[in-house]
XYZ file of C-alpha atoms in Angstrom:
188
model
C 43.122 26.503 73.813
C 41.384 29.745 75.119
C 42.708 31.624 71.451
C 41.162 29.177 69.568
C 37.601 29.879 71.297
C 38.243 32.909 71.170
C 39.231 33.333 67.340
C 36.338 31.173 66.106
C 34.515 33.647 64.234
C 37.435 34.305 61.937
C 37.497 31.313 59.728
C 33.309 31.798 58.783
C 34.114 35.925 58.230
C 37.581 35.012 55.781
C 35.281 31.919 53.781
C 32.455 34.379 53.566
C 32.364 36.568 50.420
C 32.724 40.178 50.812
C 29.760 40.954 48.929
C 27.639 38.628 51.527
C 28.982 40.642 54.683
C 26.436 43.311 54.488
C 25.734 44.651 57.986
C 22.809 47.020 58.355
C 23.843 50.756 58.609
C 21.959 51.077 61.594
C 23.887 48.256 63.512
C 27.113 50.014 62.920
C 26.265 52.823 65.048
C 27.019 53.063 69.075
C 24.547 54.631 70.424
C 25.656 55.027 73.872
C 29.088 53.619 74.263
C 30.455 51.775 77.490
C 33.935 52.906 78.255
C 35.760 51.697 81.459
C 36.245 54.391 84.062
C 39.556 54.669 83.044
C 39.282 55.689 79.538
C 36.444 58.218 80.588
C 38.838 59.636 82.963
C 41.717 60.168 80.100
C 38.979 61.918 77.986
C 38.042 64.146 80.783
C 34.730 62.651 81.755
C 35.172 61.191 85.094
C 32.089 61.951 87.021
C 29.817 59.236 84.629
C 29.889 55.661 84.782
C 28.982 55.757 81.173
C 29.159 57.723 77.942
C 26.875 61.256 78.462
C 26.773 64.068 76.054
C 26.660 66.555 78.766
C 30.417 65.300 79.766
C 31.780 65.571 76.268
C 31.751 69.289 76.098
C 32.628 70.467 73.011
C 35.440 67.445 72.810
C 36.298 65.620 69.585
C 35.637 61.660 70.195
C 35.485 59.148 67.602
C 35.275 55.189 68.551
C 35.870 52.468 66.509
C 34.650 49.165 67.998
C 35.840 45.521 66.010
C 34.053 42.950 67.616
C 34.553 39.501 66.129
C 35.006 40.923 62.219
C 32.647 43.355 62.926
C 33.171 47.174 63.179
C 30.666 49.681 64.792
C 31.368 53.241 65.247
C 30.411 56.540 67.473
C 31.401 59.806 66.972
C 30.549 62.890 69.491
C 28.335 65.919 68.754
C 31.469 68.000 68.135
C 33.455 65.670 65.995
C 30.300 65.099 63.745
C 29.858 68.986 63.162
C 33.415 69.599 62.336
C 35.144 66.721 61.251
C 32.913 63.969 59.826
C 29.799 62.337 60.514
C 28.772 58.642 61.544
C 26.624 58.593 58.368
C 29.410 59.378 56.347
C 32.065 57.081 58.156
C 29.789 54.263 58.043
C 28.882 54.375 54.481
C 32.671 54.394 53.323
C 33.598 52.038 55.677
C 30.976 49.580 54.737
C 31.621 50.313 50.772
C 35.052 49.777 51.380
C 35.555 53.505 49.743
C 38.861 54.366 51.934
C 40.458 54.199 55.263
C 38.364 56.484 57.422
C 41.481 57.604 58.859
C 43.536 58.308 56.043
C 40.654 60.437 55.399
C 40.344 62.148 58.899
C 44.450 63.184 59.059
C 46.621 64.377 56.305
C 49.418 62.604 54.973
C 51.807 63.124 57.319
C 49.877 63.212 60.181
C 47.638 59.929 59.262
C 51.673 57.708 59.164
C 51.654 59.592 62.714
C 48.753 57.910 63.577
C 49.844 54.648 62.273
C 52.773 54.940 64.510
C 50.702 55.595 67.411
C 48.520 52.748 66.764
C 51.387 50.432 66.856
C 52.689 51.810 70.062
C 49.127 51.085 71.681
C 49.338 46.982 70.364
C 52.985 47.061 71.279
C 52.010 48.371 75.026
C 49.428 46.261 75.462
C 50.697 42.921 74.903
C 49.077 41.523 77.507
C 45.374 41.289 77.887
C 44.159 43.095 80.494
C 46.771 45.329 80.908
C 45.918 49.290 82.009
C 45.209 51.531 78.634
C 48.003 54.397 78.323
C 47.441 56.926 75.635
C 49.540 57.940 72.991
C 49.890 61.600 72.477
C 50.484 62.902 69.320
C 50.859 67.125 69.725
C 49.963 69.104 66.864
C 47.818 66.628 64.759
C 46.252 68.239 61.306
C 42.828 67.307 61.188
C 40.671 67.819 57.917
C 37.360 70.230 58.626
C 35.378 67.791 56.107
C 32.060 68.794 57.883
C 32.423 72.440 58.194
C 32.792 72.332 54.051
C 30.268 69.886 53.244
C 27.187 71.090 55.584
C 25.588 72.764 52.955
C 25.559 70.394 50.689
C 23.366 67.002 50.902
C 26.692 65.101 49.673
C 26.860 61.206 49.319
C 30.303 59.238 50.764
C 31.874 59.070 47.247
C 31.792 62.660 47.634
C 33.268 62.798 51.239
C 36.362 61.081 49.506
C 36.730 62.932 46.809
C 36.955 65.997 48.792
C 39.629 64.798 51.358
C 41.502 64.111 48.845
C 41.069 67.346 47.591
C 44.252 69.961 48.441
C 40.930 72.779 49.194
C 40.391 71.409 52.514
C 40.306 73.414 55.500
C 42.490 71.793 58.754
C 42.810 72.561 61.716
C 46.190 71.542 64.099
C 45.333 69.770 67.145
C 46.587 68.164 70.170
C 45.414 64.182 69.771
C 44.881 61.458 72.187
C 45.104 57.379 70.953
C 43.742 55.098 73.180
C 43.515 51.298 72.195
C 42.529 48.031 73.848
C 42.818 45.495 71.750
C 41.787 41.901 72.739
C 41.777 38.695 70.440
C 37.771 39.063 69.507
C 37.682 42.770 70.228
C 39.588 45.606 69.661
C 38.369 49.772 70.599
C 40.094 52.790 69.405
C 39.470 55.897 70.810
């Protein structure tokens, strides 16, 4: 069956040990991501066929890519200044340090997400199916980058601090977009 083909990496990546899954840093990172027209248009950047800095404006994007077991990541210009950058992300993701967006949201706001993200594999059932975003008005975001720019901090550090109660936020409107597949899934 077409699952089954699909699916086959899953078996080799749940046998393999964790400590052998060791992706280079470098492969984790999108450089230029390609998002359908659609998606572009619900982030505002319609007149691009494909992801341009120029069309971001001063917007906060961050895209997380699972492609058979395998998670890459971009973040935009603006998120990376204020929020938390693909260095950072990457390291605790790949040391297994925390939930990047546990880290990202506060409490209350991060089970928001969580509810959002549901809604987004509920909607989309069906492969192939249009994305719809989720809106989730007046999201707190944590300000790790504005804090830790001065410092040359490592990702052990990044978690200790959003953990930390001395962490500036900063209430936003936020937009979930998923598309998940059976070998692929993006959030933006």
């Amino acid at each position: 069956n077409n699952i089954g083909r699909r699916m086959n990496y899953l078996l080799a990546e749940l046998l393999e040990p964790r400590s052998q899954q060791k992706i280079p840093l470098l492969e984790r990172h999108m450089l230029s991501p390609r998002l359908s027209s659609d998606v572009l248009a619900m982030v505002g950047c319609q007149s691009c066929p494909t992801f341009q800095e120029q069309e971001m404006r001063n917007r906060w994007i961050i895209i997380r890519e699972t492609h058979c077991g395998k998670s890459s990541f971009y973040c935009s210009p603006a998120f990376e200044q204020n929020v938390l950058c693909w260095s950072h992300i990457s390291q605790i993701y790949e040391d297994n340090l925390a939930d990047i967006n546990s880290l990202i949201f506060v409490r209350d706001d991060f089970r928001r997400l969580i509810a959002c993200v549901a809604q987004q594999l509920s909607s989309h059932s069906v492969e192939g199916m249009p994305p719809r975003p989720v809106h989730a008005p007046k999201t707190t975001v944590r300000l790790l980058s504005r804090q830790l720019s001065q410092s040359n901090c490592g990702a052990q550090d990044v978690v200790r601090k959003a953990r930390g109660n001395d962490v500036m936020t900063l209430e936003m409107d936020l937009l979930v977009i998923l598309i998940p597949t059976m070998d692929k899934t993006t959030y933006y």
